[in-house]
Coordinates of C-alpha atoms in Angstrom, one line a residue:
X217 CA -23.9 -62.4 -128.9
X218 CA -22.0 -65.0 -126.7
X219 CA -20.3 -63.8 -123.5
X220 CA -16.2 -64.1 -124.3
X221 CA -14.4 -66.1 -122.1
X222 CA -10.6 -67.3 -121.9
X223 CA -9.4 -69.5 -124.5
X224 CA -8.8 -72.7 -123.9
X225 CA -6.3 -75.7 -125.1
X226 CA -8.0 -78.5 -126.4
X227 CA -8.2 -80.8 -123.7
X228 CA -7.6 -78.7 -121.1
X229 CA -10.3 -78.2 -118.3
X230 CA -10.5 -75.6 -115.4
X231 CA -8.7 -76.8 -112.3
X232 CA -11.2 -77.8 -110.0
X233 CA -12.0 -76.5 -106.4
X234 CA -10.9 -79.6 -104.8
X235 CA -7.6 -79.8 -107.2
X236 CA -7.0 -76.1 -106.4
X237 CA -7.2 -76.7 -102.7
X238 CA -5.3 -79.8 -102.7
X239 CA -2.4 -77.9 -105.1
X240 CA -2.3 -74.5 -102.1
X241 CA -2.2 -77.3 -99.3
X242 CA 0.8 -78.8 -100.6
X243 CA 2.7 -75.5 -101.6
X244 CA 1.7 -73.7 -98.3
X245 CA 1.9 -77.0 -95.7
X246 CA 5.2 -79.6 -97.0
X247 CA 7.6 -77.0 -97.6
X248 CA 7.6 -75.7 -94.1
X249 CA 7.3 -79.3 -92.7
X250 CA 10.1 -80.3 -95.0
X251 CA 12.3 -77.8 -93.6
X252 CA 11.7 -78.3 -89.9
X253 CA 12.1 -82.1 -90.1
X254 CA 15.6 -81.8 -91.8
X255 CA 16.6 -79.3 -88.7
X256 CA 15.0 -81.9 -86.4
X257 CA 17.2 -85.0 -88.0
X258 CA 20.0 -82.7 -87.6
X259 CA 20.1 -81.7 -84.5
X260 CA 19.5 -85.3 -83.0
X261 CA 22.8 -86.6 -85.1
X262 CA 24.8 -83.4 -85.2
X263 CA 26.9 -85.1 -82.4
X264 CA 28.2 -87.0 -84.7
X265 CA 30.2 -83.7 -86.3
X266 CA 30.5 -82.1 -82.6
X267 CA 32.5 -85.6 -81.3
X268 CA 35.4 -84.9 -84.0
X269 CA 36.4 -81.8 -81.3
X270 CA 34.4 -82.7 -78.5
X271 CA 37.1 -84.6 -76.6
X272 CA 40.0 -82.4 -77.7
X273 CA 38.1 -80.1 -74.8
X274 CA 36.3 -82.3 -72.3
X275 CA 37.7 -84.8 -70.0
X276 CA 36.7 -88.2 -70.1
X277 CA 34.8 -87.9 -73.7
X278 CA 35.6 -90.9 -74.9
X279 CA 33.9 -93.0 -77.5
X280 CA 32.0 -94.9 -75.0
X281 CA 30.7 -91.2 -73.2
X282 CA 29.5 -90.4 -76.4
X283 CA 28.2 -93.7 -77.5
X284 CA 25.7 -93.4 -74.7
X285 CA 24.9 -89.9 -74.8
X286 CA 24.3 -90.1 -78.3
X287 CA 21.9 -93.2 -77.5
X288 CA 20.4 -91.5 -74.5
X289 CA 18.3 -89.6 -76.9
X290 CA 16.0 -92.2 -78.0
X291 CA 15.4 -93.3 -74.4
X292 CA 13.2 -89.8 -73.7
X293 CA 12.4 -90.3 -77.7
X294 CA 10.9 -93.8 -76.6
X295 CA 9.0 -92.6 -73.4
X296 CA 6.9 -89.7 -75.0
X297 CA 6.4 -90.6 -78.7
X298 CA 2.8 -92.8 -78.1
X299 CA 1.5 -89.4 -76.1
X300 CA 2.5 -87.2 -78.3
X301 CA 1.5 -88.7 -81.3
X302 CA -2.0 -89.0 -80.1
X303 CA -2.2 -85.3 -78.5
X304 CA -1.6 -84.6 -82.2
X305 CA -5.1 -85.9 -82.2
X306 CA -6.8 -84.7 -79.6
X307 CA -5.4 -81.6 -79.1
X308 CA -4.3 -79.4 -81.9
X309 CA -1.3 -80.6 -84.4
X310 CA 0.4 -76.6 -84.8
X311 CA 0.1 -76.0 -81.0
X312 CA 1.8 -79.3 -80.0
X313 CA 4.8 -79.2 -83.2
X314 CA 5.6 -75.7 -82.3
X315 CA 6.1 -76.4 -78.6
X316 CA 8.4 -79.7 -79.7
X317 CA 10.1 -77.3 -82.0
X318 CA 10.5 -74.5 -79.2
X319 CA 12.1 -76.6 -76.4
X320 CA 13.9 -79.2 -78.4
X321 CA 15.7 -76.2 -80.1
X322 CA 16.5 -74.8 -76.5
X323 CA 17.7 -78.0 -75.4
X324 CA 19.7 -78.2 -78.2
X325 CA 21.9 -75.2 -78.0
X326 CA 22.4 -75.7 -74.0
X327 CA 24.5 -79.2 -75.4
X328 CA 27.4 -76.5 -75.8
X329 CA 27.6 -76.1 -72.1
X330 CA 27.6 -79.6 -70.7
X331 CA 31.1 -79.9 -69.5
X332 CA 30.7 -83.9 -68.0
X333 CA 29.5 -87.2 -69.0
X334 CA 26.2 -86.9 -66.9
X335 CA 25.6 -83.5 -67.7
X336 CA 25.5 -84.6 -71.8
X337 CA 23.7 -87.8 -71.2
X338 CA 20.7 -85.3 -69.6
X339 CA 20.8 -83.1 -71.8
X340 CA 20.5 -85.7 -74.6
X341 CA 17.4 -87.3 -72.8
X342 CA 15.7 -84.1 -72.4
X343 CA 15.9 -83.4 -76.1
X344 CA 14.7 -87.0 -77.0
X345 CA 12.0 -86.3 -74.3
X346 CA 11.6 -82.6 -75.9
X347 CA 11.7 -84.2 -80.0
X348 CA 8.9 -87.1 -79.2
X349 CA 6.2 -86.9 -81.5
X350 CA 7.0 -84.6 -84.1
X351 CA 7.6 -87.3 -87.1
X352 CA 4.4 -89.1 -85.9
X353 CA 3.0 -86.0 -85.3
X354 CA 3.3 -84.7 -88.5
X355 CA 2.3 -87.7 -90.3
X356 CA -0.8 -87.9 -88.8
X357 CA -1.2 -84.1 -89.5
X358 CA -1.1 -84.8 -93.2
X359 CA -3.9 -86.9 -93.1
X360 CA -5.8 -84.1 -91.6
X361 CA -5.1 -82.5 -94.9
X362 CA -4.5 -85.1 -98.2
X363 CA -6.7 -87.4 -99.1
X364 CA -6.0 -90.9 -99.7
X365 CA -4.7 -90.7 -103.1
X366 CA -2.2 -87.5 -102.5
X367 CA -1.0 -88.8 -99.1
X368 CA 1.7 -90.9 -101.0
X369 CA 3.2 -87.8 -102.7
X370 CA 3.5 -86.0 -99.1
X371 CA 5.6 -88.3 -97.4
X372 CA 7.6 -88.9 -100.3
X373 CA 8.6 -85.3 -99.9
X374 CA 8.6 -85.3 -96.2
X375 CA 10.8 -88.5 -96.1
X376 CA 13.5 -87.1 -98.4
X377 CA 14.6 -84.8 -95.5
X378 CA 16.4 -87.4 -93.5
X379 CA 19.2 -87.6 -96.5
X380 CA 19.3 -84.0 -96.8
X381 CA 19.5 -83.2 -93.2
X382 CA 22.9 -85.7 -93.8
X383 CA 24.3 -84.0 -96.4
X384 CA 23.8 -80.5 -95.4
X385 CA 24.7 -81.1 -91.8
X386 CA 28.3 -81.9 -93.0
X387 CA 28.8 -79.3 -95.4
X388 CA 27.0 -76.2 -93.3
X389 CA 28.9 -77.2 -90.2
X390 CA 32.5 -77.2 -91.9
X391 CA 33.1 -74.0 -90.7
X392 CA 32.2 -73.8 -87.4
X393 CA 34.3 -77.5 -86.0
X394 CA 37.9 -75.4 -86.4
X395 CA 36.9 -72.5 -84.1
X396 CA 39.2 -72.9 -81.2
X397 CA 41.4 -75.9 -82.9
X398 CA 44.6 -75.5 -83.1
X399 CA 46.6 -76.0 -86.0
X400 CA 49.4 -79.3 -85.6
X401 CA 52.4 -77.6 -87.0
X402 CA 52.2 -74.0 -86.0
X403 CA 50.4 -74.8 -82.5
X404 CA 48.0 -71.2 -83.3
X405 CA 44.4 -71.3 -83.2
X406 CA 42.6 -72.3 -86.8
X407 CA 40.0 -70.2 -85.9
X408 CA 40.2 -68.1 -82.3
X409 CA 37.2 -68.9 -80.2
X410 CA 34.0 -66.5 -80.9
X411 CA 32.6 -65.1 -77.1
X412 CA 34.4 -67.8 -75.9
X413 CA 33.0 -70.8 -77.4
X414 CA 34.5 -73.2 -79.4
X415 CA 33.7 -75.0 -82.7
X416 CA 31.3 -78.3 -81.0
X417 CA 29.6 -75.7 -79.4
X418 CA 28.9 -73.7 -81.8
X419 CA 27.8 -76.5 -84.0
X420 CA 25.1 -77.1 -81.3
X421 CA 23.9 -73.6 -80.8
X422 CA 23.6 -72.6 -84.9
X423 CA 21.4 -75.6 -85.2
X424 CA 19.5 -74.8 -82.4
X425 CA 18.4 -71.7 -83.1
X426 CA 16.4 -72.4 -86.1
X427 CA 14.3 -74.8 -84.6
X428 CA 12.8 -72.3 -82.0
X429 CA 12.6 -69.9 -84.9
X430 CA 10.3 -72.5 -87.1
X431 CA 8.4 -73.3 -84.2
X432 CA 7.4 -69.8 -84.2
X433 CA 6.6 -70.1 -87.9
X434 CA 4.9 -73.1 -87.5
X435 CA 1.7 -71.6 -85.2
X436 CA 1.8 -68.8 -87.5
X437 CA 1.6 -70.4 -90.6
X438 CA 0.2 -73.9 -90.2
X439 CA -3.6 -74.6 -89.5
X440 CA -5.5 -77.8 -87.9
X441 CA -7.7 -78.5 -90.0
X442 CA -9.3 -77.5 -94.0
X443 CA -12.0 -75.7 -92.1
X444 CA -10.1 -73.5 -90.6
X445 CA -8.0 -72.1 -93.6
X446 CA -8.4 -68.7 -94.4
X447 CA -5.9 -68.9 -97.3
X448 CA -8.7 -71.6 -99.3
X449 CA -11.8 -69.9 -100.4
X450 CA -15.0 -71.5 -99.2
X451 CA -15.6 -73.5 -101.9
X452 CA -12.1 -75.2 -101.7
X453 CA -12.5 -75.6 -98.0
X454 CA -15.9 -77.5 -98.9
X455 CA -14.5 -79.7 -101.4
X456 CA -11.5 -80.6 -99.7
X457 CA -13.6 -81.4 -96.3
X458 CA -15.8 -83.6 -98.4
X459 CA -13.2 -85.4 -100.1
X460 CA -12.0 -86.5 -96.8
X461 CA -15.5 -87.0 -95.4
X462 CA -15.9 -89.3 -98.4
X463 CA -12.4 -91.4 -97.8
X464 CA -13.6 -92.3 -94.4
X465 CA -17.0 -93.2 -95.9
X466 CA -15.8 -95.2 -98.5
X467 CA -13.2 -96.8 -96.7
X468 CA -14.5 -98.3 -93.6
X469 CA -12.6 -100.1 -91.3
X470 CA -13.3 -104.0 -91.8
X471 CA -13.0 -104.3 -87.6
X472 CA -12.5 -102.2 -84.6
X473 CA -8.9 -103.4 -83.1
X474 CA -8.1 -101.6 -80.1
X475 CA -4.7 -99.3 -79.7
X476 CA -3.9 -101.7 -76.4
X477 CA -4.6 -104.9 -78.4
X478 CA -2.4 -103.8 -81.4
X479 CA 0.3 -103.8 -79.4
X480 CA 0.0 -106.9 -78.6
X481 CA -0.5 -108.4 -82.2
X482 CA 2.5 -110.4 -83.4
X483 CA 3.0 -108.5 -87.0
X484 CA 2.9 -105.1 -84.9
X485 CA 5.2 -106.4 -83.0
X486 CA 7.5 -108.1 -85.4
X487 CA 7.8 -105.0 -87.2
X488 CA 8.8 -103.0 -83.7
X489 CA 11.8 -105.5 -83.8
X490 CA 13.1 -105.8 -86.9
X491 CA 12.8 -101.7 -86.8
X492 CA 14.1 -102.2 -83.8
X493 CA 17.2 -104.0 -85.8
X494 CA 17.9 -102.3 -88.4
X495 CA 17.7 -98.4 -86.5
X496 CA 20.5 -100.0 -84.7
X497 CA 22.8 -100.3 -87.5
X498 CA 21.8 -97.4 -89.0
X499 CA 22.7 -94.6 -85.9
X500 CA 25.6 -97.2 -84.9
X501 CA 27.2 -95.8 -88.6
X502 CA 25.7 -92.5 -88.7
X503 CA 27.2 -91.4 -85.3
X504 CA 30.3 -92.7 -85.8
X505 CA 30.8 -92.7 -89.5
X506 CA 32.9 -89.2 -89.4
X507 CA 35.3 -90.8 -87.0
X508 CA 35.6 -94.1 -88.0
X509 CA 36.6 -92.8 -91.4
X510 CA 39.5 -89.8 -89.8
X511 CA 40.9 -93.0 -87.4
X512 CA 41.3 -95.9 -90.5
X513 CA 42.7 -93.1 -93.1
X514 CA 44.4 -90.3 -90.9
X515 CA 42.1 -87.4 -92.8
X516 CA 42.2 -83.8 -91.7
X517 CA 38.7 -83.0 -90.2
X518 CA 38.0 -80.7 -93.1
X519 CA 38.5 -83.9 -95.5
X520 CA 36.3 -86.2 -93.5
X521 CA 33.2 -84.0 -93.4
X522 CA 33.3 -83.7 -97.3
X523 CA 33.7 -87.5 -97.9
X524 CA 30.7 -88.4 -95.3
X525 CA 28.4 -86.2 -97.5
X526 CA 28.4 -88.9 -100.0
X527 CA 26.6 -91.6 -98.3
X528 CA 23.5 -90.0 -98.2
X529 CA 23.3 -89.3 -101.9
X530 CA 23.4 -92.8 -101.9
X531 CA 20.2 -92.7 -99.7
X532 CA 18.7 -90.3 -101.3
X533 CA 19.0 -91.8 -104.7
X534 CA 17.7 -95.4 -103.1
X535 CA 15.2 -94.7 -101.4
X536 CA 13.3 -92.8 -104.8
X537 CA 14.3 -95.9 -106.5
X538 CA 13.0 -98.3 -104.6
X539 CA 9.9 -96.6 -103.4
X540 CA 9.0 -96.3 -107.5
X541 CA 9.8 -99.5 -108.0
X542 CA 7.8 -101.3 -104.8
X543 CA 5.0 -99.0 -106.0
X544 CA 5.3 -100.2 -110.0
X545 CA 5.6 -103.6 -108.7
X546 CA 3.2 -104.1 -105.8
X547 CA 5.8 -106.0 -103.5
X548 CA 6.7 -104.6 -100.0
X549 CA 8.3 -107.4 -98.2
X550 CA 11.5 -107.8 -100.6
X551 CA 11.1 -104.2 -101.2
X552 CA 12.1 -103.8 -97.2
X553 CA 14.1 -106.8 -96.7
X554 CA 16.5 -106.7 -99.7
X555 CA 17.9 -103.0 -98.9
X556 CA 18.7 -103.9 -95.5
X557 CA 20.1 -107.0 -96.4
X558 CA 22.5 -104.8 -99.1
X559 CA 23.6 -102.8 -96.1
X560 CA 24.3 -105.8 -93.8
X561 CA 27.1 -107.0 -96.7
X562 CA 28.8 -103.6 -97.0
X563 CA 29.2 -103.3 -93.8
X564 CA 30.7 -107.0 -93.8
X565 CA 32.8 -106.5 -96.5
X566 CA 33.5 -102.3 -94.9
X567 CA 35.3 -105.1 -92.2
X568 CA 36.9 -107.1 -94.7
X569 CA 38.7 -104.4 -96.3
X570 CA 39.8 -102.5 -93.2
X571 CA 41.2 -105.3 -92.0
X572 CA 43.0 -106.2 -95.3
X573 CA 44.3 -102.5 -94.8
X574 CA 42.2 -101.5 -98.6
X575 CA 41.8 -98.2 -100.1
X576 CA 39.7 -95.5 -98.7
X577 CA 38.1 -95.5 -102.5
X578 CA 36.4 -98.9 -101.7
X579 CA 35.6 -98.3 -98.1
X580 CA 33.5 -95.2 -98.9
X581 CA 32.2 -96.9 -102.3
X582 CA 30.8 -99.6 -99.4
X583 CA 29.8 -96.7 -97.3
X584 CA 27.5 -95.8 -99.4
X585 CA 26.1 -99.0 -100.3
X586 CA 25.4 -99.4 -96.5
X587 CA 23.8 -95.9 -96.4
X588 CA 21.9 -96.8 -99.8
X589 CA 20.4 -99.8 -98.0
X590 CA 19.8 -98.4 -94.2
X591 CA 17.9 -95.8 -95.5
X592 CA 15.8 -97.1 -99.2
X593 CA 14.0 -99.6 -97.3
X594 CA 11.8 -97.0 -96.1
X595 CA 8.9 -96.7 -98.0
X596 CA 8.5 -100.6 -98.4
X597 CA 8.9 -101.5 -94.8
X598 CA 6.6 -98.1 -93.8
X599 CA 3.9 -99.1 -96.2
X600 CA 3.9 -102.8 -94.5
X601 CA 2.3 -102.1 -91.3
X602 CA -0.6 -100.0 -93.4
X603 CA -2.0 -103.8 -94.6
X604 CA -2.9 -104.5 -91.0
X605 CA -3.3 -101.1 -88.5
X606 CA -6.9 -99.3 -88.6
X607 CA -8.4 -96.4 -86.5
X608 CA -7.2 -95.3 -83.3
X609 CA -4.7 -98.4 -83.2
X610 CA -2.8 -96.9 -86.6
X611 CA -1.5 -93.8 -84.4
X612 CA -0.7 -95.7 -81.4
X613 CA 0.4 -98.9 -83.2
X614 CA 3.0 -97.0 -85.7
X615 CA 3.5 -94.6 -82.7
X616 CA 4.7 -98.0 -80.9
X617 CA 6.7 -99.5 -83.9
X618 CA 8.8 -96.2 -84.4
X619 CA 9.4 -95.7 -80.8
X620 CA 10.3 -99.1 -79.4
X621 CA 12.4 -99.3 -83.0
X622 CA 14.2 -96.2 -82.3
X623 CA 15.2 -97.6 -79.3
X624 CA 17.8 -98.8 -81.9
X625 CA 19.3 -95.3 -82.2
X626 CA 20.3 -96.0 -77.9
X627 CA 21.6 -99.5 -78.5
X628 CA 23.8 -99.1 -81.7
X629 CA 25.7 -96.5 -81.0
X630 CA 26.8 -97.5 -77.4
X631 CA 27.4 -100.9 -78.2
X632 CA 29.8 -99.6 -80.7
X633 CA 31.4 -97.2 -79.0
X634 CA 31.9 -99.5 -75.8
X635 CA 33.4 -102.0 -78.1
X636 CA 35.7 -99.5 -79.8
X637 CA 37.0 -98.6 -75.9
X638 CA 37.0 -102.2 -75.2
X639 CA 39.0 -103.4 -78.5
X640 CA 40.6 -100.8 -79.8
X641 CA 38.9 -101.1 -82.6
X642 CA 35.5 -100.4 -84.7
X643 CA 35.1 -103.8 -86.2
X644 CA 33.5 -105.5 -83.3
X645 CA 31.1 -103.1 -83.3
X646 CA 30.6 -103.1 -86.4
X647 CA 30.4 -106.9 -86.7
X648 CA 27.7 -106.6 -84.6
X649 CA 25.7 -104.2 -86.5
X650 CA 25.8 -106.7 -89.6
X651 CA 24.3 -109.2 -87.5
X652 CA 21.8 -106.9 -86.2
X653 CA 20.5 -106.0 -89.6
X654 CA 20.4 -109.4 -91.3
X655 CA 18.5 -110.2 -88.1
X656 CA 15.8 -107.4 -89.2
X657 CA 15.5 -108.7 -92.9
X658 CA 14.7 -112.2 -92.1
X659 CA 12.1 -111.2 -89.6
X660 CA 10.3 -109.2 -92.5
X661 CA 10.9 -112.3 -94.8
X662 CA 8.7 -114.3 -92.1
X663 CA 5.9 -111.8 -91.8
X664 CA 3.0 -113.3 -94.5
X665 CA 2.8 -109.7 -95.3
X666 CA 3.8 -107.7 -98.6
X667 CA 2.2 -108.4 -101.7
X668 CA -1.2 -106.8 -101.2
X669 CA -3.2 -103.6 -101.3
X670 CA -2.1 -100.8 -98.8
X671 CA -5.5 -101.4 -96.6
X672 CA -6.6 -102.7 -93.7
X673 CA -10.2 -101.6 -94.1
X674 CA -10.9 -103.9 -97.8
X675 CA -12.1 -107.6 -98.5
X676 CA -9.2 -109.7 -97.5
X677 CA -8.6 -108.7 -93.8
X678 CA -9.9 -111.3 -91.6
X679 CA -12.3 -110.2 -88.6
X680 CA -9.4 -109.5 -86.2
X681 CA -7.9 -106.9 -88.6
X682 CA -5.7 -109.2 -89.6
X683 CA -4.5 -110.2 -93.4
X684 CA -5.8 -113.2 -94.8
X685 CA -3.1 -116.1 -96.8
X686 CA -1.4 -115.2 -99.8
X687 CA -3.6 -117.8 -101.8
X688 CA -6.9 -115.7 -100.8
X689 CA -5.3 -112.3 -101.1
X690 CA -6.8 -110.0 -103.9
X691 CA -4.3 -108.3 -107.0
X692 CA -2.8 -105.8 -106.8
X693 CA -4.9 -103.6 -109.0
X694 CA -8.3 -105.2 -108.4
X695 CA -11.6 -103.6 -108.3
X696 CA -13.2 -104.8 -104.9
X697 CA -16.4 -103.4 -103.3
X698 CA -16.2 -101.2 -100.0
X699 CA -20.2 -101.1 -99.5
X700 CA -21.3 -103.9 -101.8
X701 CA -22.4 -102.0 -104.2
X702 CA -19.7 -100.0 -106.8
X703 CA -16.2 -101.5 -107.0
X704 CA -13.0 -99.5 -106.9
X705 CA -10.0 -99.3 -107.8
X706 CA -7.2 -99.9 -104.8
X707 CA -4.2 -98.2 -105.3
X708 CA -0.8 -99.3 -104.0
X709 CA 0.9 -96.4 -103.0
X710 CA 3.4 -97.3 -100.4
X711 CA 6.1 -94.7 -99.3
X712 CA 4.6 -93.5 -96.1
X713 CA 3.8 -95.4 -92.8
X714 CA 0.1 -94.4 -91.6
X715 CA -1.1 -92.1 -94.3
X716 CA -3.4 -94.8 -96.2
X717 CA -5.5 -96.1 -93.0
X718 CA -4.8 -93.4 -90.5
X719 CA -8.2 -91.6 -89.3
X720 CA -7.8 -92.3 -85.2
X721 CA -10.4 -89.8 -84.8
X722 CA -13.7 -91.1 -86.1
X723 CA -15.5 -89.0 -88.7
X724 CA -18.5 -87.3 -86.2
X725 CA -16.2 -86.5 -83.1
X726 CA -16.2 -82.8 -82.9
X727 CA -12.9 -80.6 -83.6
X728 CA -11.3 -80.2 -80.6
X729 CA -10.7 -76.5 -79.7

């Protein structure tokens, strides 16, 4: 008599080891990263909630003072991000996030006592010194744990965090900006001050705190590496390790270019500038988008943080879009361009119609086309340098692109908020944004980059690691050869900035302890 065993649909199969550990790595490893990237876009833009009170209590906090310090950030971001990145590497990935988490959450709730302009720029450096590799960082970690074909799906999740960060931000820290603000017509507090403190600093300390908290949860919960996971059974932990052993196997890098040399290579650094570009339009308006809108309209604070929530939905809802449909079409240089070229006209006509004294309605409605566009180029423009950055250079190469390009995040914002002091008014500033970005698309309309497969290491790279003409480029979808032997299939996946090519370590190197 047969043995019974568990009926079965027709057509269905038992999940495999491999698809079993690949299913508990994503439950157990992007929900946790998820959460502590939104805290970590939070707290670096949370200043642009804290500036609605900020000067209402500090001499000399003017929109120039915060400008800066808001800027200052990405100038410790800028000087620690390649080292970090790679200690990711060398070192262990759930050591090094917790200890960014730890002290940048630290850092972050002793903002609420700087009482100058010095003291704040500091104290913004030392959490863009304390921040520094923790997006790299965790990119690289996921390739530690997804192979090539589930690497896509991660950062999609991962990236959605910056939009959410900006619309939760807003909405969370509502209650908190009136604590010690007084109320116009009766001159009594909104909210008395709590220990002392009042609503900016609390607003620094509540996001704070759960970053030191995650940290802790991050060396507690995450693991290195596949072989190291208790919570996967030896045979998942087998079949996971071997389909990574087999991506680097079957995907060999077509030459060895060096981290120092990619730095030097023209598309790496076209990419750094137009980054470079575009980041500075997009913290110019993210920083000062809270203000500009309670200035132009006369809105109640309360008002202004629920009408800034709806840019990002704007950025949320792009950047799925356009990610599916770069994917579905196999394009990334339009795919990158034509977003930020969106944002550079709404921000034109966002100076149009404030000077024609036009409706909020139409101001926000451009708002969020600008928001739409700064941030739904992502995945396009991420999945660019992927065609041209293998080995060791990926991590220090996209290390280099995002750091130098963040750089950005220093420039925009005090160049607007110098003009504004300057002027009077936002429009230079934001004149010069438009400019900035339009710059960023046509460099990524010159790059002879875009429609090809999201590898480095295929037929159709040239010796130098660089991509051959568009005329001798390979489609889309076609089967090419890694060994010489069995074509494949090369999948565009786009969506994420080092996950296809990224393997800095090489496959027999040892796990470092």
């Amino acid at each position: 008599m047969a043995q019974d065993r568990p009926l079965q649909t027709v057509g269905q199969t038992e999940p495999t080891p491999l698809d079993r550990a690949r299913r508990k790595a994503f439950l157990r490893l992007l929900p946790l990263l998820f959460i502590c990237y939104v805290i970590a876009y939070i707290d670096r833009n949370n200043i642009a909630v804290a500036k609605l009170t900020m000067p209402n209590h500090l001499d000399g906090f003017n929109d120039a003072v915060i400008g800066f310090g808001a800027g200052m950030f990405f100038i410790g971001y800028f000087l620690l991000e390649i080292p970090g990145s790679l200690i990711v590497e060398r070192w262990s990935a759930r050591k090094w996030i917790c200890r960014i988490m730890v002290t940048w959450g630290i850092i972050a709730a002793a903002q609420a006592w700087v009482t100058t302009p010095t003291q704040f720029y500091f104290a913004r450096f030392m959490l863009g010194l304390a921040e520094a590799g923790f997006y790299p960082g965790v990119i690289i970690y996921l390739t530690h744990w997804f192979p090539r074909r589930d690497r896509a799906k991660a950062l999609a999740w991962f990236f959605v965090g910056t939009p959410v960060a900006m619309i939760v931000s807003p909405i969370l820290s509502q209650p908190l900006i009136n604590i010690g603000e007084l109320d116009p017509e009766t001159g009594e507090y909104l909210i008395a001050p709590i220990l002392g403190l009042v609503g900016w600093q609390w607003i620094f300390i509540v996001w704070g705190i759960p970053a030191v908290v995650l940290g802790i949860v991050v060396l507690l919960v995450l693991t290195d590496r596949p072989h190291q996971a208790r919570w996967l059974t030896p045979e998942e932990r087998h079949a996971l390790e071997e389909a990574l052993a087999r991506d680097k196997i079957e995907h060999p890098p077509a030459a060895h270019l060096s981290w120092w040399k990619a730095l030097g290579y023209r598309p790496v650094v076209l990419l750094a500038l137009a980054y470079f570009c575009v980041v500075t339009g997009n913290y110019a308006v993210e920083t000062f988008l809270p203000s500009m809108l309670k200035e132009w309209y006369k809105l109640n604070i309360n008002d202004v943080l629920w009408l800034v929530v709806l840019p990002p939905l704007g950025s949320l809802v792009g950047q799925l879009v356009v990610g599916w449909s770069s994917d579905r079409a196999g394009e990334r240089r339009w795919h990158a361009a034509g977003p930020i070229l969106l944002a550079a006209a709404s921000v034109a006509g966002i100076v149009a119609t404030v000077t024609l004294d036009g409706p909020l309605g139409l101001t926000l409605a451009l708002f969020v086309l600008a928001a739409t566009g700064l941030k739904s180029y992502l995945p396009a423009f991420w999945a660019l340098p992927s065609l041209i950055l293998i080995e060791s250079a990926a991590a220090s190469s996209v290390g280099f692109i995002n750091s130098v390009g963040n750089l950005g995040g220093f420039v925009g914002p005090y160049i607007l908020g110098s003009l504004k002091e300057a002027t009077g008014s936002y429009l230079p500033g934001l004149i010069y944004i438009t400019v900035s970005m339009t710059l960023a698309a046509l460099i990524l309309l010159s790059l002879s980059l875009g429609r090809r497969p999201a590898l480095a290491a295929i037929p159709g790279t040239n010796r130098e690691g660089g991509i051959v003409p568009d005329h001798e480029a390979i489609s889309p979808r076609s089967p090419v050869s890694v060994d010489g032997t069995n074509p494949h299939w090369v999948s565009l996946t786009g969506s994420d900035p080092i996950a296809e090519p990224l393997d800095p370590i090489p496959p027999d190197e040892a796990e470092p302890s």
